[in-house]
């Protein structure tokens, strides 16, 4: 696999760094890794599409996600830190593997559910929260990218609704199967504390306990993400009492 | 777990809801129990701190299906929709957020095709003066359910008086929260059959209006925003204030007063010194034709020491659904009359919905008082004794 963006694990030495710069460095690293993973997913998706328009669409989305990753890297440079990424970090790799299983099965709908419903819900919600507290262009970039990711979800929604209309039971079973796989991993990522070791993206110790210094919290990011996920599932038409059970059964 | 979810999924697609009940949990303990059922017995319950972190983010949604039966054989299907108002955010500071949550819950009810929706607890308080803020209805009507709540409060007072050998006609009645929809409804129903009425609330202008209305009917009425001034002289007290938590301290109270706590959340502070007052929880009814939750939330959503006991506000929607009267029976504030109370009582009783057995925080009361009851009826208003039955579904 070609390098997506240069990987560098050491924080940039800069004597004038603000005290919160190392925190933003890790937030940006998680966001950038997510965007690069999304870019890889869309590229993979383009390889199983038959319709040339769908191929073009997937590749365009992939480019868009790369652009987002580059924008996050640029925001890091503005505050004097180099933003790392690691798509092979344990949680992110599991998410990628879940997506690749759909690719192996040439399951276009499964791919959309994983990327657009699950991963993008997480991205839209967490970027929106970060966008509210980030100062200047940093906050603006997160807010802008959150809005763009929201548009991706809207795009997929019509395809997925039409699919559900064909066979709701089958569709809901598929979403539930993917939920168990993907959302369990996302829930572990979003837990208030990383209890199973280093995430392999943060540059030093886990950033979660320090998030309050930039007016964020792991609990808030998790809550917002799960709320966005539930609302997205509502838009698909899956009964609310069913999705409520799914979410309350996730690990904490 | 997969099977359980699949069965609910299938039902959700086919249900055509007759009614929906919109509610919220009154304590973190109750919220924890709801989430524990949803999580399933095979999973560790969520720790309390996680529940407090997660619950505020849950959008309003259906929690379970509710099937109810009438003693005349009709059945109605419904949904319980939780607005997920966090128990510590019932205060005025969160009013806009909470109205938005109730609106969200109302939208769920409309989407489910519910023909009638009952608004439970604070949902009713938030919306009773703001019906125009509900989403577009498309064939769904909303009722606050307050008329049946008033009916059961009044019945409870009468029953308690009979059990205690009191003559209601010689009593001094104090209503705390008198200008609310429930409080003013109780005042209209009970004022004609007591000796004297004391009305307490925070807004003096509303108190004056209600007092004038009752005085026009020849009732002896006094008003005060200063509660302790009244509590010592009342021998029957109804607590119907809209309080975010059980925080009411009545102050000095007649030692043998009968006190009905009709709040949701409860009004009376656990630290309130009640001396030998006879306290009971009011506004509760029991559905004797059967009630079934899917998944099984018995004892979780209705946390009472008797089966199939439900708050009157929610029972009103069920009774109207069983009656096929899909109309906004209770709306707005201050329109509950004796005639409307009698009408909803008749409808409820026709379907086997009666006053619930009386109880308080220490447990059932009637075992202790049965010997004195012996089927006596209050002289002012016939009221049949409630019955305890097992769910027949």
Tab-separated table of C-alpha atoms in Angstrom, chain B:
chain	number	residue	atom	x	y	z
B	1	UNK	CA	-30.480	-11.173	21.940
B	2	UNK	CA	-30.707	-11.267	18.157
B	3	UNK	CA	-33.990	-13.129	18.320
B	4	UNK	CA	-35.459	-10.668	20.786
B	5	UNK	CA	-34.535	-7.732	18.604
B	6	UNK	CA	-35.801	-9.455	15.493
B	7	UNK	CA	-39.174	-10.076	17.086
B	8	UNK	CA	-39.503	-6.457	18.142
B	9	UNK	CA	-38.415	-5.315	14.686
B	10	UNK	CA	-41.091	-7.399	13.048
B	11	UNK	CA	-43.780	-6.134	15.412
B	12	UNK	CA	-42.738	-2.546	14.990
B	13	UNK	CA	-43.344	-2.804	11.294
B	14	UNK	CA	-46.817	-4.191	11.629
B	15	UNK	CA	-48.162	-2.244	14.612
B	16	UNK	CA	-50.771	0.371	14.018
B	17	UNK	CA	-50.661	2.127	17.357
B	18	UNK	CA	-53.961	3.068	18.957
B	19	UNK	CA	-52.216	5.099	21.624
B	20	UNK	CA	-48.823	6.349	22.714
B	21	UNK	CA	-47.664	7.281	26.179
B	22	UNK	CA	-44.969	9.918	26.504
B	23	UNK	CA	-43.028	9.824	29.735
B	24	UNK	CA	-39.688	10.221	31.446
B	25	UNK	CA	-37.950	8.737	34.456
B	26	UNK	CA	-38.263	10.568	37.772
B	27	UNK	CA	-34.987	9.344	39.263
B	28	UNK	CA	-31.604	8.076	38.169
B	29	UNK	CA	-32.426	4.748	39.826
B	30	UNK	CA	-35.495	4.388	37.600
B	31	UNK	CA	-33.483	5.387	34.520
B	32	UNK	CA	-30.806	2.835	35.426
B	33	UNK	CA	-33.423	0.105	35.677
B	34	UNK	CA	-34.823	0.955	32.240
B	35	UNK	CA	-31.363	0.839	30.683
B	36	UNK	CA	-30.609	-2.426	32.514
B	37	UNK	CA	-33.640	-4.076	30.908
B	38	UNK	CA	-32.625	-2.761	27.490
B	39	UNK	CA	-29.078	-3.969	28.027
B	40	UNK	CA	-30.259	-7.461	28.925
B	41	UNK	CA	-29.542	-9.698	31.904
B	42	UNK	CA	-26.438	-11.195	30.321
B	43	UNK	CA	-24.586	-7.867	30.336
B	44	UNK	CA	-23.173	-6.046	33.317
B	45	UNK	CA	-25.435	-3.125	34.230
B	46	UNK	CA	-24.028	0.247	33.298
B	47	UNK	CA	-22.268	2.018	36.162
B	48	UNK	CA	-24.122	5.040	37.525
B	49	UNK	CA	-21.601	7.544	36.158
B	50	UNK	CA	-21.915	6.060	32.672
B	51	UNK	CA	-25.711	6.285	32.859
B	52	UNK	CA	-25.481	9.964	33.762
B	53	UNK	CA	-23.099	10.496	30.848
B	54	UNK	CA	-25.099	8.579	28.254
B	55	UNK	CA	-28.786	9.209	29.015
B	56	UNK	CA	-28.839	12.950	28.196
B	57	UNK	CA	-27.688	12.121	24.669
B	58	UNK	CA	-30.410	9.599	23.880
B	59	UNK	CA	-32.957	11.155	21.513
B	60	UNK	CA	-36.645	10.624	22.379
B	61	UNK	CA	-37.831	7.239	21.136
B	62	UNK	CA	-40.101	4.302	21.751
B	63	UNK	CA	-38.919	2.006	24.492
B	64	UNK	CA	-41.549	-0.726	24.373
B	65	UNK	CA	-44.948	-1.772	23.113
B	66	UNK	CA	-47.913	-1.718	25.470
B	67	UNK	CA	-50.998	-3.889	24.988
B	68	UNK	CA	-53.995	-3.219	27.197
B	69	UNK	CA	-57.337	-4.933	27.558
B	70	UNK	CA	-60.751	-3.859	28.696
B	71	UNK	CA	-63.061	-5.856	30.930
B	72	UNK	CA	-65.577	-5.727	28.074
B	73	UNK	CA	-63.135	-7.508	25.786
B	74	UNK	CA	-61.779	-4.732	23.610
B	75	UNK	CA	-58.032	-4.334	23.260
B	76	UNK	CA	-55.732	-1.499	22.354
B	77	UNK	CA	-52.114	-1.461	21.243
B	78	UNK	CA	-49.702	1.281	22.036
B	79	UNK	CA	-46.176	2.428	22.579
B	80	UNK	CA	-44.334	3.863	25.518
B	81	UNK	CA	-42.094	6.673	24.268
B	82	UNK	CA	-39.485	8.095	26.611
B	83	UNK	CA	-38.426	11.686	26.136
B	84	UNK	CA	-35.219	10.846	28.048
B	85	UNK	CA	-35.340	14.059	30.011
B	86	UNK	CA	-32.518	13.505	32.512
B	87	UNK	CA	-33.965	13.304	36.041
B	88	UNK	CA	-31.730	16.157	37.196
B	89	UNK	CA	-32.826	18.452	34.364
B	90	UNK	CA	-36.501	18.821	35.179
B	91	UNK	CA	-35.971	22.353	36.447
B	92	UNK	CA	-37.050	25.566	34.755
B	93	UNK	CA	-33.498	26.200	33.544
B	94	UNK	CA	-33.924	23.362	31.039
B	95	UNK	CA	-37.452	24.209	29.908
B	96	UNK	CA	-36.592	24.852	26.244
B	97	UNK	CA	-34.449	21.741	25.999
B	98	UNK	CA	-37.215	19.708	27.625
B	99	UNK	CA	-39.956	21.080	25.391
B	100	UNK	CA	-37.770	20.092	22.438
B	101	UNK	CA	-37.513	16.592	23.884
B	102	UNK	CA	-41.279	16.311	24.300
B	103	UNK	CA	-41.718	17.590	20.752
B	104	UNK	CA	-39.316	14.879	19.607
B	105	UNK	CA	-41.285	12.258	21.505
B	106	UNK	CA	-44.517	13.609	20.005
B	107	UNK	CA	-42.992	13.278	16.540
B	108	UNK	CA	-42.202	9.620	17.313
B	109	UNK	CA	-45.836	9.063	18.340
B	110	UNK	CA	-47.108	10.706	15.159
B	111	UNK	CA	-44.716	8.670	13.046
B	112	UNK	CA	-45.952	5.490	14.736
B	113	UNK	CA	-49.480	6.425	13.690
B	114	UNK	CA	-50.763	6.725	17.262
B	115	UNK	CA	-54.348	7.936	17.250
B	116	UNK	CA	-54.167	9.386	20.773
B	117	UNK	CA	-51.156	10.388	22.865
B	118	UNK	CA	-51.082	10.847	26.635
B	119	UNK	CA	-48.483	13.174	28.093
B	120	UNK	CA	-47.094	11.847	31.367
B	121	UNK	CA	-45.460	13.721	34.242
B	122	UNK	CA	-43.492	16.790	33.234
B	123	UNK	CA	-44.317	16.223	29.559
B	124	UNK	CA	-47.823	17.358	30.358
B	125	UNK	CA	-46.661	20.338	32.417
B	126	UNK	CA	-44.340	21.444	29.636
B	127	UNK	CA	-46.956	21.177	26.922
B	128	UNK	CA	-50.274	21.982	28.651
B	129	UNK	CA	-49.873	25.676	27.835
B	130	UNK	CA	-47.957	25.110	24.610
B	131	UNK	CA	-50.004	22.741	22.486
B	132	UNK	CA	-49.193	24.874	19.473
B	133	UNK	CA	-45.575	23.797	19.854
B	134	UNK	CA	-46.332	20.166	19.062
B	135	UNK	CA	-45.387	18.929	15.598
B	136	UNK	CA	-47.897	18.726	12.775
B	137	UNK	CA	-50.379	16.085	13.842
B	138	UNK	CA	-51.696	14.109	10.831
B	139	UNK	CA	-54.544	12.363	12.646
B	140	UNK	CA	-52.911	12.129	16.053
B	141	UNK	CA	-54.532	13.870	19.038
B	142	UNK	CA	-52.863	14.739	22.319
B	143	UNK	CA	-54.277	14.724	25.817
B	144	UNK	CA	-52.487	15.765	28.973
B	145	UNK	CA	-54.347	13.043	30.822
B	146	UNK	CA	-54.894	15.439	33.696
B	147	UNK	CA	-58.651	14.852	33.967
B	148	UNK	CA	-58.265	11.195	34.948
B	149	UNK	CA	-55.400	12.146	37.261
B	150	UNK	CA	-57.759	14.541	39.031
B	151	UNK	CA	-60.435	11.834	39.174
B	152	UNK	CA	-58.075	9.419	40.928
B	153	UNK	CA	-56.787	12.081	43.326
B	154	UNK	CA	-60.336	12.937	44.327
B	155	UNK	CA	-61.273	9.262	44.656
B	156	UNK	CA	-58.153	8.642	46.723
B	157	UNK	CA	-58.974	11.475	49.100
B	158	UNK	CA	-62.499	10.186	49.514
B	159	UNK	CA	-61.345	6.645	50.097
B	160	UNK	CA	-58.683	7.700	52.600
B	161	UNK	CA	-61.223	9.797	54.483
B	162	UNK	CA	-63.586	6.851	54.585
B	163	UNK	CA	-60.821	4.508	55.738
B	164	UNK	CA	-59.847	6.947	58.458
B	165	UNK	CA	-63.420	7.595	59.481
B	166	UNK	CA	-63.252	11.267	58.539
B	167	UNK	CA	-66.108	13.359	57.313
B	168	UNK	CA	-64.830	15.236	54.279
B	169	UNK	CA	-67.628	17.769	54.633
B	170	UNK	CA	-66.148	18.984	57.902
B	171	UNK	CA	-62.578	19.127	56.521
B	172	UNK	CA	-60.306	22.013	55.664
B	173	UNK	CA	-58.667	21.216	52.338
B	174	UNK	CA	-55.284	22.637	51.357
B	175	UNK	CA	-54.156	22.339	47.734
B	176	UNK	CA	-50.473	22.986	47.087
B	177	UNK	CA	-49.895	23.881	43.440
B	178	UNK	CA	-53.529	24.957	43.264
B	179	UNK	CA	-53.305	26.971	40.062
B	180	UNK	CA	-51.889	24.170	37.923
B	181	UNK	CA	-54.207	22.122	35.735
B	182	UNK	CA	-54.372	19.233	38.209
B	183	UNK	CA	-54.512	21.464	41.304
B	184	UNK	CA	-57.310	23.628	39.959
B	185	UNK	CA	-59.225	20.565	38.763
B	186	UNK	CA	-59.039	19.090	42.273
B	187	UNK	CA	-60.215	22.409	43.690
B	188	UNK	CA	-63.293	22.457	41.448
B	189	UNK	CA	-64.187	18.873	42.326
B	190	UNK	CA	-63.582	18.963	46.068
B	191	UNK	CA	-64.472	22.541	47.016
B	192	UNK	CA	-68.232	21.870	46.987
B	193	UNK	CA	-67.853	18.958	49.399
B	194	UNK	CA	-65.493	20.357	52.042
B	195	UNK	CA	-66.003	22.979	54.721
B	196	UNK	CA	-63.196	25.319	53.685
B	197	UNK	CA	-60.580	25.495	50.904
B	198	UNK	CA	-57.042	26.869	51.180
B	199	UNK	CA	-55.234	27.443	47.923
B	200	UNK	CA	-51.463	27.767	47.738
B	201	UNK	CA	-49.331	28.488	44.679
B	202	UNK	CA	-46.537	30.793	43.574
B	203	UNK	CA	-48.542	33.095	41.303
B	204	UNK	CA	-50.903	35.269	43.270
B	205	UNK	CA	-52.917	36.538	40.280
B	206	UNK	CA	-53.815	33.020	39.220
B	207	UNK	CA	-54.718	32.209	42.829
B	208	UNK	CA	-57.080	35.177	42.936
B	209	UNK	CA	-58.788	34.124	39.709
B	210	UNK	CA	-59.319	30.564	40.924
B	211	UNK	CA	-60.540	31.749	44.320
B	212	UNK	CA	-63.032	34.109	42.670
B	213	UNK	CA	-64.346	31.278	40.516
B	214	UNK	CA	-64.869	29.025	43.541
B	215	UNK	CA	-66.354	31.822	45.661
B	216	UNK	CA	-68.925	32.440	42.944
B	217	UNK	CA	-70.152	28.951	43.751
B	218	UNK	CA	-70.437	29.836	47.439
B	219	UNK	CA	-67.262	28.114	48.613
B	220	UNK	CA	-65.250	29.478	51.547
B	221	UNK	CA	-61.777	30.065	50.051
B	222	UNK	CA	-58.508	31.558	51.233
B	223	UNK	CA	-55.332	31.984	49.216
B	224	UNK	CA	-51.652	32.297	50.116
B	225	UNK	CA	-48.278	32.034	48.484
B	226	UNK	CA	-46.884	31.449	51.948
B	227	UNK	CA	-47.444	27.710	52.433
B	228	UNK	CA	-46.580	27.342	56.158
B	229	UNK	CA	-49.363	29.797	56.962
B	230	UNK	CA	-51.868	27.189	55.802
B	231	UNK	CA	-50.333	23.806	56.491
B	232	UNK	CA	-50.996	23.817	60.221
B	233	UNK	CA	-54.737	24.368	59.833
B	234	UNK	CA	-55.489	21.928	57.017
B	235	UNK	CA	-56.588	18.401	57.790
B	236	UNK	CA	-56.645	17.252	54.160
B	237	UNK	CA	-53.767	18.239	51.887
B	238	UNK	CA	-53.226	17.644	48.161
B	239	UNK	CA	-49.681	18.244	46.918
B	240	UNK	CA	-49.922	18.848	43.173
B	241	UNK	CA	-47.048	21.231	42.571
B	242	UNK	CA	-44.745	20.966	39.574
B	243	UNK	CA	-41.488	20.257	41.349
B	244	UNK	CA	-38.342	18.960	39.720
B	245	UNK	CA	-37.593	16.777	42.730
B	246	UNK	CA	-39.258	15.717	45.988
B	247	UNK	CA	-38.420	18.874	47.917
B	248	UNK	CA	-41.665	20.072	49.455
B	249	UNK	CA	-41.576	20.710	53.194
B	250	UNK	CA	-45.090	21.409	54.350
B	251	UNK	CA	-43.898	22.886	57.616
B	252	UNK	CA	-45.994	22.375	60.727
B	253	UNK	CA	-48.926	20.196	59.817
B	254	UNK	CA	-51.927	18.898	61.708
B	255	UNK	CA	-50.789	15.687	63.331
B	256	UNK	CA	-53.497	13.505	61.809
B	257	UNK	CA	-53.806	15.239	58.448
B	258	UNK	CA	-54.481	13.201	55.318
B	259	UNK	CA	-51.873	14.093	52.708
B	260	UNK	CA	-52.067	13.096	49.040
B	261	UNK	CA	-48.765	13.419	47.192
B	262	UNK	CA	-49.886	13.600	43.571
B	263	UNK	CA	-46.648	14.808	42.028
B	264	UNK	CA	-44.483	13.164	39.398
B	265	UNK	CA	-41.741	13.445	40.538
B	266	UNK	CA	-43.158	13.187	44.034
B	267	UNK	CA	-43.632	16.510	45.845
B	268	UNK	CA	-42.866	15.655	49.434
B	269	UNK	CA	-39.274	15.718	50.564
B	270	UNK	CA	-38.182	12.464	52.243
B	271	UNK	CA	-37.008	14.683	55.098
B	272	UNK	CA	-40.408	16.326	55.577
B	273	UNK	CA	-41.620	15.851	59.134
B	274	UNK	CA	-45.124	14.496	58.772
B	275	UNK	CA	-45.767	13.531	62.417
B	276	UNK	CA	-48.729	11.158	62.307
B	277	UNK	CA	-50.066	12.429	59.004
B	278	UNK	CA	-51.590	9.799	56.726
B	279	UNK	CA	-49.634	10.190	53.492
B	280	UNK	CA	-50.536	8.391	50.277
B	281	UNK	CA	-49.506	8.658	46.639
B	282	UNK	CA	-52.407	9.957	44.577
B	283	UNK	CA	-53.503	10.128	40.976
B	284	UNK	CA	-52.878	6.441	40.320
B	285	UNK	CA	-55.204	3.947	38.686
B	286	UNK	CA	-55.158	0.238	38.024
B	287	UNK	CA	-56.072	-1.401	34.752
B	288	UNK	CA	-57.818	-4.666	35.512
B	289	UNK	CA	-58.368	-5.893	31.964
B	290	UNK	CA	-54.654	-6.631	31.621
B	291	UNK	CA	-51.549	-4.808	30.488
B	292	UNK	CA	-48.513	-6.240	28.757
B	293	UNK	CA	-45.172	-4.621	27.943
B	294	UNK	CA	-42.983	-5.942	25.135
B	295	UNK	CA	-40.127	-6.196	26.066
B	296	UNK	CA	-41.153	-6.859	29.649
B	297	UNK	CA	-40.913	-3.649	31.652
B	298	UNK	CA	-43.383	-4.652	34.367
B	299	UNK	CA	-42.286	-3.150	37.643
B	300	UNK	CA	-39.725	-1.013	35.839
B	301	UNK	CA	-41.847	1.542	34.015
B	302	UNK	CA	-44.644	1.201	36.574
B	303	UNK	CA	-42.804	1.091	39.880
B	304	UNK	CA	-45.667	0.442	42.234
B	305	UNK	CA	-46.287	-2.270	44.829
B	306	UNK	CA	-49.336	-3.517	42.909
B	307	UNK	CA	-49.618	-4.943	39.397
B	308	UNK	CA	-50.822	-2.877	36.468
B	309	UNK	CA	-50.882	0.400	38.377
B	310	UNK	CA	-50.281	3.413	36.154
B	311	UNK	CA	-50.482	7.180	36.570
B	312	UNK	CA	-53.883	8.580	35.706
B	313	UNK	CA	-52.482	10.836	33.009
B	314	UNK	CA	-51.267	7.831	31.025
B	315	UNK	CA	-54.366	5.767	31.787
B	316	UNK	CA	-56.520	8.499	30.254
B	317	UNK	CA	-55.046	7.814	26.820
B	318	UNK	CA	-55.463	4.068	27.277
B	319	UNK	CA	-59.087	4.450	28.422
B	320	UNK	CA	-59.946	6.701	25.486
B	321	UNK	CA	-58.243	4.266	23.089
B	322	UNK	CA	-60.254	1.357	24.526
B	323	UNK	CA	-63.378	3.504	24.133
B	324	UNK	CA	-62.380	4.391	20.546
B	325	UNK	CA	-62.710	8.049	21.494
B	326	UNK	CA	-59.690	9.527	19.848
B	327	UNK	CA	-60.132	13.106	21.022
B	328	UNK	CA	-58.020	15.624	22.933
B	329	UNK	CA	-59.945	15.087	26.150
B	330	UNK	CA	-57.646	17.194	28.364
B	331	UNK	CA	-55.919	20.202	26.875
B	332	UNK	CA	-54.764	23.570	28.118
B	333	UNK	CA	-54.763	24.681	31.738
B	334	UNK	CA	-57.742	25.280	33.992
B	335	UNK	CA	-60.506	23.566	32.025
B	336	UNK	CA	-61.037	20.494	34.210
B	337	UNK	CA	-64.553	20.490	35.598
B	338	UNK	CA	-66.579	18.110	37.758
B	339	UNK	CA	-68.573	17.089	34.691
B	340	UNK	CA	-65.465	16.216	32.668
B	341	UNK	CA	-64.029	14.289	35.622
B	342	UNK	CA	-67.248	12.314	35.958
B	343	UNK	CA	-67.212	11.594	32.235
B	344	UNK	CA	-63.655	10.231	32.170
B	345	UNK	CA	-64.302	8.237	35.360
B	346	UNK	CA	-67.241	6.575	33.646
B	347	UNK	CA	-65.230	5.790	30.549
B	348	UNK	CA	-62.337	4.404	32.610
B	349	UNK	CA	-64.586	2.295	34.832
B	350	UNK	CA	-66.372	0.870	31.782
B	351	UNK	CA	-63.043	-0.644	30.754
B	352	UNK	CA	-62.019	-1.798	34.220
B	353	UNK	CA	-59.737	1.106	35.068
B	354	UNK	CA	-60.221	2.012	38.729
B	355	UNK	CA	-58.495	3.829	41.537
B	356	UNK	CA	-55.320	1.928	42.459
B	357	UNK	CA	-54.920	0.464	45.938
B	358	UNK	CA	-53.515	3.173	48.187
B	359	UNK	CA	-49.867	3.092	49.187
B	360	UNK	CA	-47.011	5.313	50.234
B	361	UNK	CA	-43.228	5.095	50.547
B	362	UNK	CA	-43.610	2.545	53.358
B	363	UNK	CA	-45.765	0.245	51.253
B	364	UNK	CA	-49.447	-0.607	50.857
B	365	UNK	CA	-51.844	1.221	53.142
B	366	UNK	CA	-55.028	-0.701	52.757
B	367	UNK	CA	-53.888	-3.823	54.613
B	368	UNK	CA	-53.443	-1.586	57.604
B	369	UNK	CA	-56.703	0.201	57.074
B	370	UNK	CA	-58.931	-2.514	55.627
B	371	UNK	CA	-60.593	-3.282	58.897
B	372	UNK	CA	-61.935	0.231	58.974
B	373	UNK	CA	-62.932	0.282	55.309
B	374	UNK	CA	-65.436	-2.555	55.096
B	375	UNK	CA	-66.792	-1.298	51.819
B	376	UNK	CA	-68.052	1.996	53.187
B	377	UNK	CA	-68.534	4.684	50.620
B	378	UNK	CA	-67.983	8.347	51.117
B	379	UNK	CA	-71.243	10.145	51.623
B	380	UNK	CA	-70.565	12.758	48.978
B	381	UNK	CA	-69.488	10.697	45.993
B	382	UNK	CA	-69.922	6.989	45.408
B	383	UNK	CA	-66.611	5.255	44.863
B	384	UNK	CA	-66.069	1.564	44.447
B	385	UNK	CA	-63.187	-0.129	46.241
B	386	UNK	CA	-60.243	-0.860	43.957
B	387	UNK	CA	-59.240	-4.411	43.207
B	388	UNK	CA	-55.840	-6.000	42.999
B	389	UNK	CA	-55.489	-8.417	40.088
B	390	UNK	CA	-52.726	-10.141	38.205
B	391	UNK	CA	-52.093	-9.250	34.598
B	392	UNK	CA	-54.388	-11.413	32.480
B	393	UNK	CA	-52.582	-11.072	29.152
